[in-house]
CSV table of C-alpha atoms in Angstrom, one decimal:
chain,number,residue,atom,x,y,z
A,10,UNK,CA,11.3,-32.1,-25.4
A,11,UNK,CA,11.7,-28.9,-26.5
A,12,UNK,CA,10.4,-25.8,-25.7
A,13,UNK,CA,6.3,-25.2,-25.3
A,14,UNK,CA,4.2,-22.4,-27.0
A,15,UNK,CA,1.8,-21.9,-23.8
A,16,UNK,CA,-1.3,-20.3,-23.6
A,17,UNK,CA,-1.2,-21.1,-20.1
A,18,UNK,CA,2.1,-20.1,-18.4
A,19,UNK,CA,4.2,-16.5,-20.3
A,20,UNK,CA,5.7,-14.9,-16.8
A,21,UNK,CA,6.4,-16.9,-13.1
A,22,UNK,CA,6.7,-15.1,-10.1
A,23,UNK,CA,9.0,-16.2,-7.2
A,24,UNK,CA,8.5,-15.4,-4.0
A,25,UNK,CA,11.2,-16.6,-1.9
A,26,UNK,CA,12.2,-15.8,1.6
A,27,UNK,CA,15.5,-17.5,1.1
A,28,UNK,CA,15.1,-20.5,3.7
A,29,UNK,CA,15.3,-24.0,3.0
A,30,UNK,CA,11.8,-24.1,1.9
A,31,UNK,CA,12.7,-22.1,-1.0
A,32,UNK,CA,15.7,-23.4,-1.9
A,33,UNK,CA,13.6,-26.9,-1.7
A,34,UNK,CA,11.1,-25.1,-4.2
A,35,UNK,CA,13.1,-23.3,-6.5
A,36,UNK,CA,14.6,-26.5,-8.6
A,37,UNK,CA,10.5,-27.1,-9.6
A,38,UNK,CA,10.0,-23.6,-10.4
A,39,UNK,CA,13.0,-22.9,-12.8
A,40,UNK,CA,11.9,-26.2,-14.7
A,41,UNK,CA,8.1,-25.6,-15.0
A,42,UNK,CA,9.5,-21.8,-16.4
A,43,UNK,CA,12.2,-23.5,-18.9
A,44,UNK,CA,8.9,-26.1,-19.6
A,45,UNK,CA,7.1,-23.4,-20.7
A,46,UNK,CA,9.5,-21.2,-21.3
A,47,UNK,CA,8.2,-18.4,-19.4
A,48,UNK,CA,9.6,-15.1,-18.4
A,49,UNK,CA,10.6,-15.3,-14.8
A,50,UNK,CA,10.7,-12.6,-11.9
A,51,UNK,CA,12.0,-13.2,-8.6
A,52,UNK,CA,11.3,-11.5,-5.0
A,53,UNK,CA,11.7,-11.1,-0.9
A,54,UNK,CA,8.5,-12.5,0.3
A,55,UNK,CA,8.4,-12.4,4.0
A,56,UNK,CA,6.1,-14.9,5.9
A,57,UNK,CA,4.3,-13.0,8.8
A,58,UNK,CA,5.4,-15.7,11.6
A,59,UNK,CA,9.0,-14.3,10.5
A,60,UNK,CA,8.5,-11.1,11.0
A,61,UNK,CA,10.6,-9.0,12.2
A,62,UNK,CA,13.0,-11.3,13.8
A,63,UNK,CA,14.3,-12.8,10.8
A,64,UNK,CA,13.8,-10.3,8.3
A,65,UNK,CA,16.6,-9.4,5.9
A,66,UNK,CA,18.0,-5.3,5.5
A,67,UNK,CA,18.0,-4.8,1.7
A,68,UNK,CA,21.9,-5.6,1.2
A,69,UNK,CA,20.9,-8.9,2.3
A,70,UNK,CA,18.0,-8.9,-0.2
A,71,UNK,CA,20.0,-7.8,-2.9
A,72,UNK,CA,22.5,-10.3,-2.3
A,73,UNK,CA,20.1,-13.3,-1.9
A,74,UNK,CA,18.3,-12.2,-5.2
A,75,UNK,CA,21.1,-12.1,-7.0
A,76,UNK,CA,22.3,-15.8,-6.0
A,77,UNK,CA,18.6,-17.0,-7.4
A,78,UNK,CA,19.2,-15.3,-10.4
A,79,UNK,CA,22.4,-17.2,-10.8
A,80,UNK,CA,20.9,-20.4,-9.5
A,81,UNK,CA,18.3,-19.8,-12.4
A,82,UNK,CA,21.2,-19.4,-15.0
A,83,UNK,CA,22.6,-21.9,-14.5
A,84,UNK,CA,19.3,-23.9,-15.0
A,85,UNK,CA,19.2,-22.5,-18.1
A,86,UNK,CA,15.9,-19.8,-17.2
A,87,UNK,CA,16.8,-16.4,-17.3
A,88,UNK,CA,15.8,-14.5,-14.4
A,89,UNK,CA,14.6,-11.0,-13.2
A,90,UNK,CA,15.1,-9.6,-9.1
A,91,UNK,CA,12.8,-7.5,-8.1
A,92,UNK,CA,13.1,-4.9,-5.8
A,93,UNK,CA,11.9,-4.2,-2.0
A,94,UNK,CA,12.4,-6.1,1.1
A,95,UNK,CA,10.3,-8.3,2.7
A,96,UNK,CA,7.2,-8.0,0.8
A,97,UNK,CA,3.8,-9.2,2.6
A,98,UNK,CA,1.0,-11.6,0.8
A,99,UNK,CA,-0.7,-8.3,-0.2
A,100,UNK,CA,2.3,-7.2,-1.6
A,101,UNK,CA,2.8,-10.1,-3.5
A,102,UNK,CA,-0.4,-10.6,-4.7
A,103,UNK,CA,-0.2,-6.3,-6.6
A,104,UNK,CA,3.2,-7.1,-7.9
A,105,UNK,CA,1.5,-10.3,-9.7
A,106,UNK,CA,-0.6,-8.0,-11.4
A,107,UNK,CA,1.8,-5.3,-11.7
A,108,UNK,CA,3.8,-7.9,-14.1
A,109,UNK,CA,0.8,-9.9,-15.2
A,110,UNK,CA,2.3,-13.0,-13.8
A,111,UNK,CA,0.5,-16.3,-15.1
A,112,UNK,CA,2.0,-17.7,-12.0
A,113,UNK,CA,3.3,-17.7,-8.3
A,114,UNK,CA,5.7,-20.0,-7.3
A,115,UNK,CA,6.8,-20.5,-3.6
A,116,UNK,CA,8.0,-23.1,-1.4
A,117,UNK,CA,6.2,-24.1,2.2
A,118,UNK,CA,6.3,-26.2,5.1
A,119,UNK,CA,3.4,-28.3,7.0
A,120,UNK,CA,1.7,-26.1,9.6
A,121,UNK,CA,-0.7,-27.1,12.4
A,122,UNK,CA,-4.1,-26.4,12.7
A,123,UNK,CA,-3.3,-24.2,15.6
A,124,UNK,CA,-0.7,-21.9,13.9
A,125,UNK,CA,-3.5,-21.4,11.2
A,126,UNK,CA,-5.8,-20.4,13.5
A,127,UNK,CA,-3.2,-18.0,14.8
A,128,UNK,CA,-1.9,-16.6,11.3
A,129,UNK,CA,-3.0,-17.3,8.2
A,130,UNK,CA,0.4,-18.6,6.0
A,131,UNK,CA,1.9,-16.4,3.4
A,132,UNK,CA,1.2,-19.0,0.8
A,133,UNK,CA,-2.3,-19.2,1.8
A,134,UNK,CA,-3.0,-15.8,2.0
A,135,UNK,CA,-1.3,-15.9,-1.6
A,136,UNK,CA,-3.3,-18.6,-2.8
A,137,UNK,CA,-6.7,-16.8,-1.8
A,138,UNK,CA,-6.1,-13.7,-3.5
A,139,UNK,CA,-3.8,-13.9,-5.9
A,140,UNK,CA,-5.3,-13.5,-10.1
A,141,UNK,CA,-3.2,-16.2,-11.3
A,142,UNK,CA,-2.9,-20.2,-10.6
A,143,UNK,CA,-0.1,-20.7,-7.3
A,144,UNK,CA,2.5,-23.5,-7.2
A,145,UNK,CA,3.4,-24.3,-4.1
A,146,UNK,CA,6.1,-27.1,-3.0
A,147,UNK,CA,6.7,-28.3,0.6
A,148,UNK,CA,9.7,-29.1,2.2
A,149,UNK,CA,10.2,-32.5,3.3
A,150,UNK,CA,9.9,-33.1,6.9
A,151,UNK,CA,13.5,-34.3,8.3
A,152,UNK,CA,17.3,-32.8,7.4
A,153,UNK,CA,15.6,-29.1,5.8
A,154,UNK,CA,19.3,-29.7,2.9
A,155,UNK,CA,17.8,-33.3,1.5
A,156,UNK,CA,17.1,-32.4,-2.3
A,157,UNK,CA,18.0,-29.4,-2.4
A,158,UNK,CA,20.5,-29.6,-4.9
A,159,UNK,CA,19.4,-32.3,-7.3
A,160,UNK,CA,19.5,-31.5,-11.0
A,161,UNK,CA,16.5,-29.5,-12.4
A,162,UNK,CA,15.4,-32.7,-14.8
A,163,UNK,CA,14.5,-34.7,-12.2
A,164,UNK,CA,11.4,-32.2,-11.6
A,165,UNK,CA,11.0,-31.8,-15.4
A,166,UNK,CA,6.4,-33.0,-15.4
A,167,UNK,CA,5.7,-35.9,-16.3
A,168,UNK,CA,2.3,-36.7,-14.6
A,169,UNK,CA,-0.4,-35.4,-12.5
A,170,UNK,CA,-3.4,-35.9,-10.2
A,171,UNK,CA,-6.4,-34.1,-10.3
A,172,UNK,CA,-9.0,-35.1,-7.9
A,173,UNK,CA,-12.7,-35.0,-8.7
A,174,UNK,CA,-15.5,-34.2,-6.5
A,175,UNK,CA,-17.9,-32.6,-8.6
A,176,UNK,CA,-17.3,-29.1,-7.5
A,177,UNK,CA,-17.2,-25.9,-9.8
A,178,UNK,CA,-13.7,-25.7,-8.1
A,179,UNK,CA,-12.4,-29.4,-9.1
A,180,UNK,CA,-13.9,-28.0,-12.9
A,181,UNK,CA,-11.9,-25.4,-12.9
A,182,UNK,CA,-9.0,-27.2,-11.9
A,183,UNK,CA,-10.0,-30.0,-14.5
A,184,UNK,CA,-9.9,-27.5,-17.2
A,185,UNK,CA,-6.5,-26.3,-16.4
A,186,UNK,CA,-4.6,-29.5,-15.5
A,187,UNK,CA,-5.3,-31.0,-19.0
A,188,UNK,CA,-4.9,-27.4,-21.0
A,189,UNK,CA,-1.3,-28.2,-19.0
A,190,UNK,CA,-1.7,-31.7,-20.1
A,191,UNK,CA,-2.3,-30.9,-23.8
A,192,UNK,CA,0.8,-28.6,-23.9
A,193,UNK,CA,3.4,-30.7,-22.1
A,194,UNK,CA,2.2,-34.1,-23.1
A,195,UNK,CA,1.8,-34.9,-19.6
A,196,UNK,CA,0.3,-38.5,-18.2
A,197,UNK,CA,-3.1,-37.8,-16.0
A,198,UNK,CA,-4.7,-39.6,-13.3
A,199,UNK,CA,-8.3,-37.8,-12.2
A,200,UNK,CA,-8.9,-39.7,-9.1
A,201,UNK,CA,-12.5,-39.2,-7.2
A,202,UNK,CA,-12.8,-40.4,-3.7
A,203,UNK,CA,-16.2,-41.5,-2.7
A,204,UNK,CA,-16.6,-39.7,1.0
A,205,UNK,CA,-19.5,-41.8,2.3
A,206,UNK,CA,-20.2,-39.4,5.3
A,207,UNK,CA,-20.3,-36.6,3.3
A,208,UNK,CA,-22.3,-38.0,1.0
A,209,UNK,CA,-24.8,-39.7,3.6
A,210,UNK,CA,-25.4,-36.2,4.6
A,211,UNK,CA,-26.3,-34.7,1.1
A,212,UNK,CA,-28.5,-38.0,-0.5
A,213,UNK,CA,-30.3,-40.4,1.0
A,214,UNK,CA,-28.7,-43.8,1.2
A,215,UNK,CA,-30.7,-45.9,3.0
A,216,UNK,CA,-29.9,-49.6,1.1
A,217,UNK,CA,-27.3,-51.3,-0.3
A,218,UNK,CA,-28.3,-51.0,-3.5
A,219,UNK,CA,-28.5,-47.0,-3.6
A,220,UNK,CA,-24.7,-46.9,-2.6
A,221,UNK,CA,-24.2,-49.7,-5.1
A,222,UNK,CA,-26.0,-46.6,-7.6
A,223,UNK,CA,-24.1,-43.7,-6.5
A,224,UNK,CA,-20.6,-45.2,-7.3
A,225,UNK,CA,-22.3,-46.4,-11.0
A,226,UNK,CA,-23.0,-42.9,-11.1
A,227,UNK,CA,-19.8,-41.7,-10.1
A,228,UNK,CA,-17.7,-44.5,-12.1
A,229,UNK,CA,-19.7,-43.7,-15.5
A,230,UNK,CA,-18.9,-39.6,-15.5
A,231,UNK,CA,-15.9,-39.8,-14.6
A,232,UNK,CA,-15.1,-42.9,-17.2
A,233,UNK,CA,-17.3,-40.8,-19.9
A,234,UNK,CA,-14.5,-37.8,-19.0
A,235,UNK,CA,-11.4,-39.6,-19.4
A,236,UNK,CA,-12.8,-41.5,-22.8
A,237,UNK,CA,-13.5,-37.8,-23.7
A,238,UNK,CA,-9.9,-36.5,-23.1
A,239,UNK,CA,-8.8,-39.5,-25.2
A,240,UNK,CA,-10.2,-38.5,-27.9
A,241,UNK,CA,-8.6,-35.2,-27.7
A,242,UNK,CA,-5.0,-36.9,-27.6
A,243,UNK,CA,-4.3,-37.1,-23.8
A,244,UNK,CA,-3.1,-40.1,-21.7
A,245,UNK,CA,-5.7,-40.3,-18.9
A,246,UNK,CA,-6.9,-42.8,-16.6
A,247,UNK,CA,-9.3,-42.5,-13.8
A,248,UNK,CA,-9.5,-43.8,-10.3
A,249,UNK,CA,-12.5,-44.1,-7.7
A,250,UNK,CA,-11.5,-44.6,-4.1
A,251,UNK,CA,-13.4,-44.6,-0.9
A,252,UNK,CA,-12.1,-42.8,2.0
A,253,UNK,CA,-11.4,-39.4,3.8
A,254,UNK,CA,-10.6,-37.5,0.9
A,255,UNK,CA,-7.3,-35.6,1.6
A,256,UNK,CA,-5.9,-38.6,2.8
A,257,UNK,CA,-6.7,-40.4,0.0
A,258,UNK,CA,-5.4,-37.6,-2.2
A,259,UNK,CA,-2.2,-37.9,-0.3
A,260,UNK,CA,-1.7,-41.5,-0.2
A,261,UNK,CA,-2.5,-41.7,-4.1
A,262,UNK,CA,0.1,-39.0,-5.3
A,263,UNK,CA,2.6,-40.7,-3.2
A,264,UNK,CA,1.4,-44.4,-5.0
A,265,UNK,CA,1.0,-42.6,-8.7
A,266,UNK,CA,4.6,-41.0,-8.0
A,267,UNK,CA,2.7,-38.1,-9.8
A,268,UNK,CA,5.4,-34.7,-10.4
A,269,UNK,CA,2.0,-32.1,-9.6
A,270,UNK,CA,-1.1,-32.2,-7.8
A,271,UNK,CA,-3.6,-30.1,-9.2
A,272,UNK,CA,-6.2,-28.8,-7.2
A,273,UNK,CA,-9.3,-26.7,-6.6
A,274,UNK,CA,-9.8,-24.1,-3.5
A,275,UNK,CA,-12.8,-22.1,-2.3
A,276,UNK,CA,-10.7,-19.1,-1.8
A,277,UNK,CA,-12.6,-18.3,1.4
A,278,UNK,CA,-11.5,-16.1,4.8
A,279,UNK,CA,-11.1,-16.5,8.2
A,280,UNK,CA,-12.9,-19.2,10.5
A,281,UNK,CA,-14.5,-20.2,6.7
A,282,UNK,CA,-12.0,-21.6,5.4
A,283,UNK,CA,-10.6,-23.7,8.1
A,284,UNK,CA,-13.9,-25.9,7.0
A,285,UNK,CA,-14.7,-25.6,3.5
A,286,UNK,CA,-11.0,-25.1,2.3
A,287,UNK,CA,-9.6,-28.2,4.2
A,288,UNK,CA,-8.8,-30.9,1.4
A,289,UNK,CA,-6.8,-28.1,-0.2
A,290,UNK,CA,-4.8,-26.5,2.8
A,291,UNK,CA,-4.0,-30.0,4.0
A,292,UNK,CA,-2.5,-30.8,0.3
A,293,UNK,CA,-0.5,-27.3,0.2
A,294,UNK,CA,0.8,-28.1,4.0
A,295,UNK,CA,1.8,-32.6,3.1
A,296,UNK,CA,1.5,-33.5,-0.2
A,297,UNK,CA,4.9,-34.9,-1.4
A,298,UNK,CA,5.1,-33.4,-4.6
A,299,UNK,CA,4.2,-29.9,-5.9
A,300,UNK,CA,0.6,-28.6,-5.5
A,301,UNK,CA,-0.9,-26.2,-8.4
A,302,UNK,CA,-4.0,-24.8,-6.6
A,303,UNK,CA,-6.3,-23.0,-8.3
A,304,UNK,CA,-8.6,-20.3,-7.1
A,305,UNK,CA,-12.1,-19.9,-9.8
A,306,UNK,CA,-12.7,-16.9,-8.0
A,307,UNK,CA,-9.4,-15.0,-8.6
A,308,UNK,CA,-8.4,-16.3,-11.5
A,309,UNK,CA,-10.9,-15.0,-13.7
A,310,UNK,CA,-9.0,-13.6,-17.0
A,311,UNK,CA,-7.8,-16.7,-18.1
A,312,UNK,CA,-9.4,-18.3,-21.3
A,313,UNK,CA,-8.9,-21.5,-20.0
A,314,UNK,CA,-11.4,-21.1,-17.6
A,315,UNK,CA,-13.7,-19.6,-20.4
A,316,UNK,CA,-14.1,-23.3,-21.6
A,317,UNK,CA,-17.4,-25.3,-20.5
A,318,UNK,CA,-16.9,-28.1,-17.9
A,319,UNK,CA,-16.0,-31.4,-19.1
A,320,UNK,CA,-19.0,-33.4,-16.5
A,321,UNK,CA,-21.5,-32.4,-14.2
A,322,UNK,CA,-22.0,-33.2,-11.1
A,323,UNK,CA,-23.8,-36.7,-9.9
A,324,UNK,CA,-25.3,-35.4,-6.7
A,325,UNK,CA,-26.9,-31.9,-8.3
């Protein structure tokens, strides 16, 4: 497939701390920039937990950025190094606005609940505030060197998984994922997880007939959406599964061998983010594939978000 004239991504900002996490994310970022024929900027972003003990000095940053630019060129991507040492999440977000980036990409690692209470990871802070979608690639557990030098063609997008829960956040993720599928000819899998514990708290399900009715309504809405996508020329299918949303999402991303998970997030601050943003946050920390996070409260300028929703909530 040749280069695509994109309405989504014209400029990508890659935030690197030059650790194994960033090295693992590089081929994915290079490949996406190449597929969208996007300009590519790189800067040094230091995680809060890494400061000041491992923060690089200016000479080291210049050296590392030069290496990143060289690796990008080897993948057919023209990259530009942005000056600065140890950008915080706030500074990364400010740079996104300054250079008019349409996407931020960075590597991440799994983090536990206690770590997230104590300090907000760099990736999560960027996802919350960046005025554009954020692509995160989680370093696999085990040998941190595994997979760092794979050919970038292996990382090309071909299949995307889009979880739907009928919320506005997931609707925005759907709009973005579908536009991406149209531009790159991707196959789309829509996933709805029937979380009966949540449904039981928000609806009155007293009989087996009522439960079956909920399943019927959900499947009908998602199936209709897939039919509409077929009419638009998008290769799409849907899955309806029972269970805990994050467990099912991660399991399905592995079983379907998807090349990207596109998910919406609320963009909350403080303790509230630990509850209401748990699914997106857990996906960023544990998914076996790259995760593209859409925060509609921050990403208001993209034209794709001005389109009407493709489906409406069953539980409205």
